[in-house]
Short mmCIF file of C-alpha atoms and ligand atoms in Angstrom, two decimals:
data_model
loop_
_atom_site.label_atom_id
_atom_site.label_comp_id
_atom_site.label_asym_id
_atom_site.label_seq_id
_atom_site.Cartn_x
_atom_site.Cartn_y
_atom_site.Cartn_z
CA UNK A 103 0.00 0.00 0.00
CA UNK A 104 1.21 3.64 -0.85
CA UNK A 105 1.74 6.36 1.45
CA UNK A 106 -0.67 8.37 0.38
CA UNK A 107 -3.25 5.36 0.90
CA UNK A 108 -2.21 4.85 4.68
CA UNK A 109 -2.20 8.89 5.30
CA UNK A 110 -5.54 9.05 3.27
CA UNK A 111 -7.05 6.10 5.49
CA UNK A 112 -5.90 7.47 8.43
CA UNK A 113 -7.44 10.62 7.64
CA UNK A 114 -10.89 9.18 6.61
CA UNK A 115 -10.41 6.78 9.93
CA UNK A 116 -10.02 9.48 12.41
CA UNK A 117 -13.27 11.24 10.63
CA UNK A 118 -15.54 8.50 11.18
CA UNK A 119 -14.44 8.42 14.51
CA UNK A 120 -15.16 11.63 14.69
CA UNK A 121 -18.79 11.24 13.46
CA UNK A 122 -19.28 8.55 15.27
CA UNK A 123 -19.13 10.75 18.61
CA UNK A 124 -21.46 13.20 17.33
CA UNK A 125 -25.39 13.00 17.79
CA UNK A 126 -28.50 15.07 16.63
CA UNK A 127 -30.90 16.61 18.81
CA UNK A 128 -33.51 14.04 17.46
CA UNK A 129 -34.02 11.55 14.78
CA UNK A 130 -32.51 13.77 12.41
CA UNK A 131 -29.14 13.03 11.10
CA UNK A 132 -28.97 11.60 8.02
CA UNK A 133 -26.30 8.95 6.20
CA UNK A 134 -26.67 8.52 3.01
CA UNK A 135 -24.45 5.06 1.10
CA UNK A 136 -24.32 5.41 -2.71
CA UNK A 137 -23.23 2.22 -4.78
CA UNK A 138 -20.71 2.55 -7.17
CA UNK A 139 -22.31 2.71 -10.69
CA UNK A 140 -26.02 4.06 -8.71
CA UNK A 141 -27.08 7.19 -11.12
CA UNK A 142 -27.52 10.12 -9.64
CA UNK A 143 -31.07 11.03 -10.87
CA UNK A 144 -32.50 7.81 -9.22
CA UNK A 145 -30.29 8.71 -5.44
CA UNK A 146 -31.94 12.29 -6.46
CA UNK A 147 -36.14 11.17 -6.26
CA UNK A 148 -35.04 8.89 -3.49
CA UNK A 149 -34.24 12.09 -1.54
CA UNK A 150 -37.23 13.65 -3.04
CA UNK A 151 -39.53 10.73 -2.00
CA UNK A 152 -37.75 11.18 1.47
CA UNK A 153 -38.39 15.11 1.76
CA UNK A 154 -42.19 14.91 1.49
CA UNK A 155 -42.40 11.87 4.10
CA UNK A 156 -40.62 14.21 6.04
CA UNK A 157 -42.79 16.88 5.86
CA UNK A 158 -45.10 15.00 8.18
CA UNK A 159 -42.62 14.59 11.03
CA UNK A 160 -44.13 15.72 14.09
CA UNK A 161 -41.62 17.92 16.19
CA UNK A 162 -40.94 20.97 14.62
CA UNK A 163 -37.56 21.91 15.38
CA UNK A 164 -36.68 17.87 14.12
CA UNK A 165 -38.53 18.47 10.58
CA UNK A 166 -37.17 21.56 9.97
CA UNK A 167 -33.54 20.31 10.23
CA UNK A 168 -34.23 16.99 8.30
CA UNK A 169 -35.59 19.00 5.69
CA UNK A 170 -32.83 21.38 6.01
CA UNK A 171 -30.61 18.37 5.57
CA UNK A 172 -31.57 17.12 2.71
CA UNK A 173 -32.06 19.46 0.78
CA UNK A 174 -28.26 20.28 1.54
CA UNK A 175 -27.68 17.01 0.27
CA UNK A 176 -29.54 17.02 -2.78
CA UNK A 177 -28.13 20.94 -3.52
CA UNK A 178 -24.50 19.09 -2.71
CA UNK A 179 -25.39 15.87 -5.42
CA UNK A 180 -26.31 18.51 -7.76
CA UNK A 181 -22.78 19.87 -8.09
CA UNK A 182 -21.74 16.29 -9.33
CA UNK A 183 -22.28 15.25 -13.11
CA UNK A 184 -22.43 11.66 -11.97
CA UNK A 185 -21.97 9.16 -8.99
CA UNK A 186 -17.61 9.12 -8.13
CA UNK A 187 -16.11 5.57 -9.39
CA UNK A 188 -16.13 3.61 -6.03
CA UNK A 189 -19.55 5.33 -4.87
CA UNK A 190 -20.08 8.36 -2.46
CA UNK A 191 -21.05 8.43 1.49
CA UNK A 192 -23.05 11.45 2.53
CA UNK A 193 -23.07 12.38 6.38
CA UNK A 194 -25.50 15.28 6.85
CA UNK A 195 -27.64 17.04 9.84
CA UNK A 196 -27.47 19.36 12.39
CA UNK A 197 -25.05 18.03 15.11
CA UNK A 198 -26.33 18.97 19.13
CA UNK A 199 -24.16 20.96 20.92
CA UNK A 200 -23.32 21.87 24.97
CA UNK A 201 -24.69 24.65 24.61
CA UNK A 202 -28.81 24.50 23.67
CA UNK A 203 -29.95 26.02 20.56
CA UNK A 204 -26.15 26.00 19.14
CA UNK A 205 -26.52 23.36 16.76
CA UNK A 206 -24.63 23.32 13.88
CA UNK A 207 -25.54 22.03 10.24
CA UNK A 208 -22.82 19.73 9.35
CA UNK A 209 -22.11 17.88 5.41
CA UNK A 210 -19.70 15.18 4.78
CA UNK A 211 -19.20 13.93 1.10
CA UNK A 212 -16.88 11.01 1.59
CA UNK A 213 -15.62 8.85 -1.35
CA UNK A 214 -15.00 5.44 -0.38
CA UNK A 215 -11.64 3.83 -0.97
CA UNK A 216 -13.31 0.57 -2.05
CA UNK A 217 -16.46 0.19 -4.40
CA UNK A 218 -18.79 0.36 -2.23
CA UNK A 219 -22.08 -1.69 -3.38
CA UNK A 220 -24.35 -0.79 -0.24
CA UNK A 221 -27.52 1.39 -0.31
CA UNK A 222 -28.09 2.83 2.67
CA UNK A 223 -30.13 5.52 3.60
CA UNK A 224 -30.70 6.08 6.94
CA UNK A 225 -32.30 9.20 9.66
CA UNK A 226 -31.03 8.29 12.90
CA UNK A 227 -30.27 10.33 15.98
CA UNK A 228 -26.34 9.18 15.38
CA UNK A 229 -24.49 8.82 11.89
CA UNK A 230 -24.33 5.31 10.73
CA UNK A 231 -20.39 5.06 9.99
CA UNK A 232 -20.24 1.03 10.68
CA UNK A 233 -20.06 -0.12 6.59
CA UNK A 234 -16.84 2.55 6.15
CA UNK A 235 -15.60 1.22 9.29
CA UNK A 236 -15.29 -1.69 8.10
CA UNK A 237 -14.34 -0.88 4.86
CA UNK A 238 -11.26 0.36 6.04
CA UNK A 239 -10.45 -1.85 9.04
CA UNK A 240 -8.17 -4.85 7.14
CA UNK A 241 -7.14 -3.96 3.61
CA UNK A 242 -4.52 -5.88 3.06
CA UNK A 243 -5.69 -8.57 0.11
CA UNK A 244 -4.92 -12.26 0.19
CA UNK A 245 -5.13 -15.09 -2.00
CA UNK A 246 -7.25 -18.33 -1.23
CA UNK A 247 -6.57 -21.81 -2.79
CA UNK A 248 -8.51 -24.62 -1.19
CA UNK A 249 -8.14 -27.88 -2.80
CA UNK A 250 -8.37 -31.47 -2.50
CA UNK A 251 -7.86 -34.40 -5.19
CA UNK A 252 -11.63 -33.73 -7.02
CA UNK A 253 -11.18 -29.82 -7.63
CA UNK A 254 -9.63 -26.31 -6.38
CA UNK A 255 -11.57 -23.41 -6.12
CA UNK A 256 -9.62 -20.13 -6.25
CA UNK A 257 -10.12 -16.80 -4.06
CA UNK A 258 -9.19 -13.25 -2.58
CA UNK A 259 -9.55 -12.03 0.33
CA UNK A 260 -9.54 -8.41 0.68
CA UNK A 261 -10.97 -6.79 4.14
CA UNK A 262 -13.86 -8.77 5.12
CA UNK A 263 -14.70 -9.50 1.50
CA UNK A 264 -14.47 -12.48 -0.69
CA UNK A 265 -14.14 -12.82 -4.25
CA UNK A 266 -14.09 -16.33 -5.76
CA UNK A 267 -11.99 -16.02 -8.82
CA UNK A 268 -11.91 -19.77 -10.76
CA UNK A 269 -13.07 -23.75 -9.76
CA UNK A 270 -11.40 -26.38 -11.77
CA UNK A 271 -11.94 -30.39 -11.54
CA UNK A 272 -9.20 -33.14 -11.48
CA UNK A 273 -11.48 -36.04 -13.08
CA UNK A 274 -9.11 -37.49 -11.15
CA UNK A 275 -10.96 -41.19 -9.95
CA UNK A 276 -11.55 -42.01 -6.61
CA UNK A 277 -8.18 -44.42 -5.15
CA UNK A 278 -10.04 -47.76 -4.20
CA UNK A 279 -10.94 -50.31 -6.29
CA UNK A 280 -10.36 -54.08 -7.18
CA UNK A 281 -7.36 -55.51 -5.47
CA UNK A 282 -4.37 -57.29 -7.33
CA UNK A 283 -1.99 -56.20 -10.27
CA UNK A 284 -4.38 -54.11 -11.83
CA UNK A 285 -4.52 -51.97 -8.51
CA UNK A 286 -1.77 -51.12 -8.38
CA UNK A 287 -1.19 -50.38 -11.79
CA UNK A 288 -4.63 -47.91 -11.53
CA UNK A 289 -3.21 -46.77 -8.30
CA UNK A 290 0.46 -45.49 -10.68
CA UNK A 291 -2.19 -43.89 -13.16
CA UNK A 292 -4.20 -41.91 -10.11
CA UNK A 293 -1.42 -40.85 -8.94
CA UNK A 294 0.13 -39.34 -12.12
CA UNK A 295 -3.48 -37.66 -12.84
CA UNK A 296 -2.77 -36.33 -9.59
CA UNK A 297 0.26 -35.12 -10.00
CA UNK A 298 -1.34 -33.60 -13.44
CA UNK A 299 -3.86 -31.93 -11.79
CA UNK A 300 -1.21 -30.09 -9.17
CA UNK A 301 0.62 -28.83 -11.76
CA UNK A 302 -2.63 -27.46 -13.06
CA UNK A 303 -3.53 -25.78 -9.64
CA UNK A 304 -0.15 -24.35 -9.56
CA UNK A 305 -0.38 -22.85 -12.83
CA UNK A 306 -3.79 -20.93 -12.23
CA UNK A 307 -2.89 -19.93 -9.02
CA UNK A 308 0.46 -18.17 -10.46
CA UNK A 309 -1.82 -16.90 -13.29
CA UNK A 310 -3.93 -15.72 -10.83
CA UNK A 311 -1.81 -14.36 -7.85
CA UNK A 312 1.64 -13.43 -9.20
CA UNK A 313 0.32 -10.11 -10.70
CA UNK A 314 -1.81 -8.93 -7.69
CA UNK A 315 0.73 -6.16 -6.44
CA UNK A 316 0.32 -6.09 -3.25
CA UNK A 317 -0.41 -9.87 -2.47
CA UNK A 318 0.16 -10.01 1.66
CA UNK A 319 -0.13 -13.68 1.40
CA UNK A 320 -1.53 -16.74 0.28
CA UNK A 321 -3.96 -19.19 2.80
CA UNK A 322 -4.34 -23.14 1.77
CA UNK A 323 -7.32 -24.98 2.66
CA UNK A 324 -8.98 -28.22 2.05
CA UNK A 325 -9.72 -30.99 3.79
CA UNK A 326 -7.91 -34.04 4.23
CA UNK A 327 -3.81 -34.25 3.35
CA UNK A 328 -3.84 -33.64 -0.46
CA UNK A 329 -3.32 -29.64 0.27
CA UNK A 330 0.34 -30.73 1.96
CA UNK A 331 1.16 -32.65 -0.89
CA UNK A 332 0.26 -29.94 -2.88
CA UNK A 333 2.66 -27.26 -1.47
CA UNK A 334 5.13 -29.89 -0.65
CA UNK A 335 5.73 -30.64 -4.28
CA UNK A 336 6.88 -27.83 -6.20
CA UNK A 337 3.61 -26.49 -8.04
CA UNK A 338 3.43 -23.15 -7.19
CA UNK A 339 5.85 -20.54 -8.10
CA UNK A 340 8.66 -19.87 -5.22
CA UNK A 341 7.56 -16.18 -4.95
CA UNK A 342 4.09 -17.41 -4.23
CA UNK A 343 5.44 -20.50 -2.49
CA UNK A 344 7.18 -17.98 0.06
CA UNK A 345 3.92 -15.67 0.86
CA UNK A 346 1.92 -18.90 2.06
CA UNK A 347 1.10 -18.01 5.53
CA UNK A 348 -1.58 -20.87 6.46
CA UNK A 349 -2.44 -23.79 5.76
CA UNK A 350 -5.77 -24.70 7.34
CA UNK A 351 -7.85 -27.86 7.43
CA UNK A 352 -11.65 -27.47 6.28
CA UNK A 353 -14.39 -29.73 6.78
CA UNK A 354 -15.49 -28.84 2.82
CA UNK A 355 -13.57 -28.99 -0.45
CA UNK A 356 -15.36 -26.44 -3.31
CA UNK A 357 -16.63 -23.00 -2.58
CA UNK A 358 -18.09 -24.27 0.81
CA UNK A 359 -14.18 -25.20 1.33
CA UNK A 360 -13.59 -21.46 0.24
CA UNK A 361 -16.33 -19.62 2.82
CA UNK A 362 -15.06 -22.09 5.59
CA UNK A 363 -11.28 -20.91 4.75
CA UNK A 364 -12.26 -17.13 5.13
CA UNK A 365 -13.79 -17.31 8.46
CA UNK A 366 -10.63 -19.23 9.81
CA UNK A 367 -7.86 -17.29 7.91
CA UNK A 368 -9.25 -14.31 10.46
CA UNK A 369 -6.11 -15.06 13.34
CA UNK A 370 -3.82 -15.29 10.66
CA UNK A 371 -4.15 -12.42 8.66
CA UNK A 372 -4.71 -10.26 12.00
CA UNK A 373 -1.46 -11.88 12.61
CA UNK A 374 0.61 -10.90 9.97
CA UNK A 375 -0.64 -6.99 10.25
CA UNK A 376 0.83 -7.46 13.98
CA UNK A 377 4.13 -9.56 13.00
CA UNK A 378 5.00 -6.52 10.73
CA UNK A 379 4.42 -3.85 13.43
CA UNK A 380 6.38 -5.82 15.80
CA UNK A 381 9.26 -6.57 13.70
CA UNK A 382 9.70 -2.28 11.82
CA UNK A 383 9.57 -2.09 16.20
CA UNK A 384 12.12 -4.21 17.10
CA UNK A 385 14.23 -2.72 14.08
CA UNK A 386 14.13 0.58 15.55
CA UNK A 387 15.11 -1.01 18.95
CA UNK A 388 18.08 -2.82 17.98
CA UNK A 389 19.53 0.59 17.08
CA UNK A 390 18.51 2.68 19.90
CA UNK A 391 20.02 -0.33 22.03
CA UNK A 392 23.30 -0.38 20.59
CA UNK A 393 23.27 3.00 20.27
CA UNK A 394 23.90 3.24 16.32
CA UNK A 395 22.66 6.60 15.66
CA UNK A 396 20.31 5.35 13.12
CA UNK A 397 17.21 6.13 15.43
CA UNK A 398 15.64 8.74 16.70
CA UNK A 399 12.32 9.74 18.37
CA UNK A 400 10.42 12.43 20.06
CA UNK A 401 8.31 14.62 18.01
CA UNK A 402 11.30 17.32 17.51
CA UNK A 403 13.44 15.06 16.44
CA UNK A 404 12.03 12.91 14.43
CA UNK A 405 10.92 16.30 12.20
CA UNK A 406 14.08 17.62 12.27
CA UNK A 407 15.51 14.25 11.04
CA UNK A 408 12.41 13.91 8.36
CA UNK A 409 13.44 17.77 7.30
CA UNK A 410 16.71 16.42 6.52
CA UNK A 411 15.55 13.95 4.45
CA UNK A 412 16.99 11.18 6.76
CA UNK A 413 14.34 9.00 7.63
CA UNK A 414 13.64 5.48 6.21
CA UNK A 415 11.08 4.25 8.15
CA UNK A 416 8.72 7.08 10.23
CA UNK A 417 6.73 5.15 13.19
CA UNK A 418 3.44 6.57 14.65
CA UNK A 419 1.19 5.30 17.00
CA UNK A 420 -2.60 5.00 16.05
CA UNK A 421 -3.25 7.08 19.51
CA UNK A 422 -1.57 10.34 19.20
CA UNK A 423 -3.89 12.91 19.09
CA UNK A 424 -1.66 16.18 18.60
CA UNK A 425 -2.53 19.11 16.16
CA UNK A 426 0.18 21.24 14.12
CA UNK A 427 -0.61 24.56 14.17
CA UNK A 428 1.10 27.13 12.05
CA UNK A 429 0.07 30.85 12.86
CA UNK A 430 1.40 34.66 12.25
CA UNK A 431 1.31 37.56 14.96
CA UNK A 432 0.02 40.50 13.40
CA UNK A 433 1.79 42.75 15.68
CA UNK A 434 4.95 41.75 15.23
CA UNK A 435 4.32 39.45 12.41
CA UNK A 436 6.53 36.37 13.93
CA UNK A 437 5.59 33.06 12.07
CA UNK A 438 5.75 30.25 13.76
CA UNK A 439 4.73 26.57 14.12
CA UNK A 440 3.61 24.90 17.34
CA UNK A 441 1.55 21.14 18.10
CA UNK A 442 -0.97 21.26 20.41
CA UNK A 443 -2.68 18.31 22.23
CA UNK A 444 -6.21 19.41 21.36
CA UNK A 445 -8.10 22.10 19.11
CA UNK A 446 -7.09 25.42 20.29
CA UNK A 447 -9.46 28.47 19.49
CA UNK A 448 -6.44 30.77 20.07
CA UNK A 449 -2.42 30.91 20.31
CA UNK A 450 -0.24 33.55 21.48
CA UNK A 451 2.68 34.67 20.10
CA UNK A 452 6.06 33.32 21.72
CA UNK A 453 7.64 36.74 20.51
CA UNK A 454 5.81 39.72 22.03
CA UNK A 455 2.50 37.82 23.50
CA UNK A 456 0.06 38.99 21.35
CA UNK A 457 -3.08 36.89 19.98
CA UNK A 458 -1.71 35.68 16.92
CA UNK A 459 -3.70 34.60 13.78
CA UNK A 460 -4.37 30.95 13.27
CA UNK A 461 -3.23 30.13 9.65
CA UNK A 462 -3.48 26.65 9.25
CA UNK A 463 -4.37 23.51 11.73
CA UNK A 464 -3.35 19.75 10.55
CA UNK A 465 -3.23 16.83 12.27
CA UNK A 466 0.33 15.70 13.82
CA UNK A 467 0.35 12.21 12.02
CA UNK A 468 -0.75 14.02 8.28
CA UNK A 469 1.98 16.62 8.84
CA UNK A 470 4.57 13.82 9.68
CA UNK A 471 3.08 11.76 7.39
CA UNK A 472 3.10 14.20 4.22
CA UNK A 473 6.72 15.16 5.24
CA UNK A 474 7.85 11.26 4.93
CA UNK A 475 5.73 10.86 1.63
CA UNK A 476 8.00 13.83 0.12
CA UNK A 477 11.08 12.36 1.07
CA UNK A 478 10.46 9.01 0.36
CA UNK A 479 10.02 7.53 3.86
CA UNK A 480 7.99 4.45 4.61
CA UNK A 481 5.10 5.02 7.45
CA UNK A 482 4.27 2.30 9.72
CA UNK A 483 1.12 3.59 11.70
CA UNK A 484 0.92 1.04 15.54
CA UNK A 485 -1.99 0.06 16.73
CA UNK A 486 -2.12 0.16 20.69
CA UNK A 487 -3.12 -4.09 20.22
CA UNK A 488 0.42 -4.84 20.74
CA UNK A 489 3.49 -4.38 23.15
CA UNK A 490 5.15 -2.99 20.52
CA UNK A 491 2.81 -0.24 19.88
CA UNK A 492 1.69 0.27 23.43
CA UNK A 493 5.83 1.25 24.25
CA UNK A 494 6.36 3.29 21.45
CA UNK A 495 3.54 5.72 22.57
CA UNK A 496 4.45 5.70 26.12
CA UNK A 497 7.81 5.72 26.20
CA UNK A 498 8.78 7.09 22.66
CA UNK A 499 6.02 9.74 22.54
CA UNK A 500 4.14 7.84 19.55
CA UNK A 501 6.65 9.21 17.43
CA UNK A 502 9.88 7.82 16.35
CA UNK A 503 11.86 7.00 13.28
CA UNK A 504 14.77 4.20 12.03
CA UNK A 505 17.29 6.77 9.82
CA UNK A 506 18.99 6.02 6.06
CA UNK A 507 22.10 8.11 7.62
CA UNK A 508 23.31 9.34 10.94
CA UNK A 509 22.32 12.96 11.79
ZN1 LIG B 85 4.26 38.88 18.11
#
């Protein structure tokens, strides 16, 4: 996955969770979940449909801003010639405050970063975020080969869906029959079908999964042993052979085999996503143990070293919460640049204490982030699920970094 992908899915993570704090004074926020490929005009008379049902909603104040709402939606869908490639999610109503009567009208447009191919409209007192959620939870994709001596069904994994991609047959015969010289002659013949048949799984798997970029892994199912003497022999191609993470017994062969695989392949793909924290973890720890000089950490000086170009691998925790704030004093018009642990309404200058003007406010890890993308870094975002990740924000500050060259 590209940096821009993990900054962009951080971004769009920290929103929903966002959103999913917020709540309406009533039953009058709306989400809105358009399929990729849904025109417009038919989303558009669904709203239409929905603004004169609302027009019989009982509590003023509530119909007012659910009308209000959607007809900031539809004014919003209007701007758009047609519905964006992997679909659009709309967020939209007026979001209760402390303070009574403040309410403010709030509009997300959100464009998934995954066809989306729910419909989903919704007027609920929260914002229904759960379907982006999960969207962007795993999205790492993985290949899927169950197989046993009668066929091999082919599939990727990608999040928490499944795609089944190609079933082929052996007509390989079943091994018992008539004792004697003949059986074991037939047994010779099964055995070369079978070995026929392997070669023919490893071929459409390699057609299949070689040219998937960013193929995490590769889980084997089936039940019974034939799915060991399929990776034992040498079918599949060694760059495949070496991204085979599982292999996992089911109680089905076929597509059954296939649904059965998914569900168990859940450990070990949550798994993998935690090996590789642990390990870009322990990398920056065997420098700062033997003192190398090639890491740092500390929000200072991991910027200074990301400034100098110097950092290979920038790692944040999932928890920091910090904004960058750059302002200007306009009485002695000092610029400057300072993080803050939570939205600020106002900063003073360090200069000549003066309020200064708020120019800009970004969060710490899309500052960080956007400064590693433009030199080339590699960001590793830790979840708190781990040892790893729980250290690096309490005793690292969330923030550190393994270097290309001592600073
Ligand atoms: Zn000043």
């Amino acid at each position: 996955m590209s940096i821009r992908d993990e900054i962009e899915l951080f971004r769009l993570e920290h929103l929903l969770k966002e959103l999913k704090g917020k709540e309406g004074r009533g039953t009058e926020l709306i989400s809105l979940y358009i399929p990729a490929g849904r025109p417009l005009s038919e989303v558009m008379s669904v709203l239409k449909q929905e603004y004169s049902t609302a027009q019989n909603i009982k509590d003023r104040t509530t119909r007012h801003h659910v009308l209000e709402a959607l007809t900031s939606i539809m004014q919003r869908l209007k701007l758009l010639s047609r519905t964006p490639p992997n679909g659009l999610v709309v967020f939209c109503g007026y979001v209760a405050s402390d303070v009574p009567g403040k309410e403010r009208m709030e509009i997300h447009l959100i464009e998934p970063p995954e066809k989306l191919r729910t419909w989903l409209y919704r007027c609920d007192s929260v914002f229904h975020v759960e379907i982006l959620e999960d969207m962007i939870r795993e999205r790492d994709i993985y290949g899927l080969i169950v197989v046993d001596r009668s066929e091999a069904v082919f599939g990727i994994l990608k999040g928490r869906s499944m795609q089944i991609l190609k079933r082929i047959t052996s007509g390989v015969p079943g091994k018992h029959r008539a004792g004697g010289q003949s059986a074991r002659r037939f047994e010779r013949i099964i055995e070369q079908l079978a070995h026929e048949f392997y070669k023919r799984v490893g071929e459409y798997a390699n057609r299949l999964f070689l040219d998937i970029p960013d193929l995490k892994g590769i889980i084997i199912g089936g039940p019974g042993p034939t799915k060991e003497e399929f990776i034992k022999g040498d079918y599949l191609h060694y760059e495949l052979k070496n991204k085979v993470l599982g292999v996992v017994d089911t109680g089905y062969s076929g597509e059954e085999g296939v649904y059965e695989l998914v569900k168990r392949s859940v450990d070990i793909v949550k798994g993998v996503r935690l090996f590789e924290e642990k390990k870009v973890f322990q990398e920056f720890m065997h420098h700062i143990a033997r003192d190398t000089g090639l890491a740092t950490y500390g929000e200072n000086e991991v910027r200074r070293a990301l400034q100098m170009a110097a950092v290979d691998k920038l790692l944040l925790s999932e928890q920091l919460d910090k904004h960058r704030i750059r302002a200007v004093c306009p009485n002695c018009s000092y610029e400057f640049s300072l993080t803050v642990e939570s939205r600020v309404e106002s900063v003073k200058c360090p200069k000549c204490g003066s309020q200064a003007d708020i120019e800009s406010v970004e969060h710490i890890v899309e500052e960080l982030g956007r400064m590693a993308k433009n030199t080339g870094a590699r960001v590793f975002i830790l979840s708190d699920a781990t040892e790893e990740g729980r250290i690096l924000r309490r005793t690292f500050g969330g923030v550190a970094a393994v270097l290309r060259f001592r600073i």
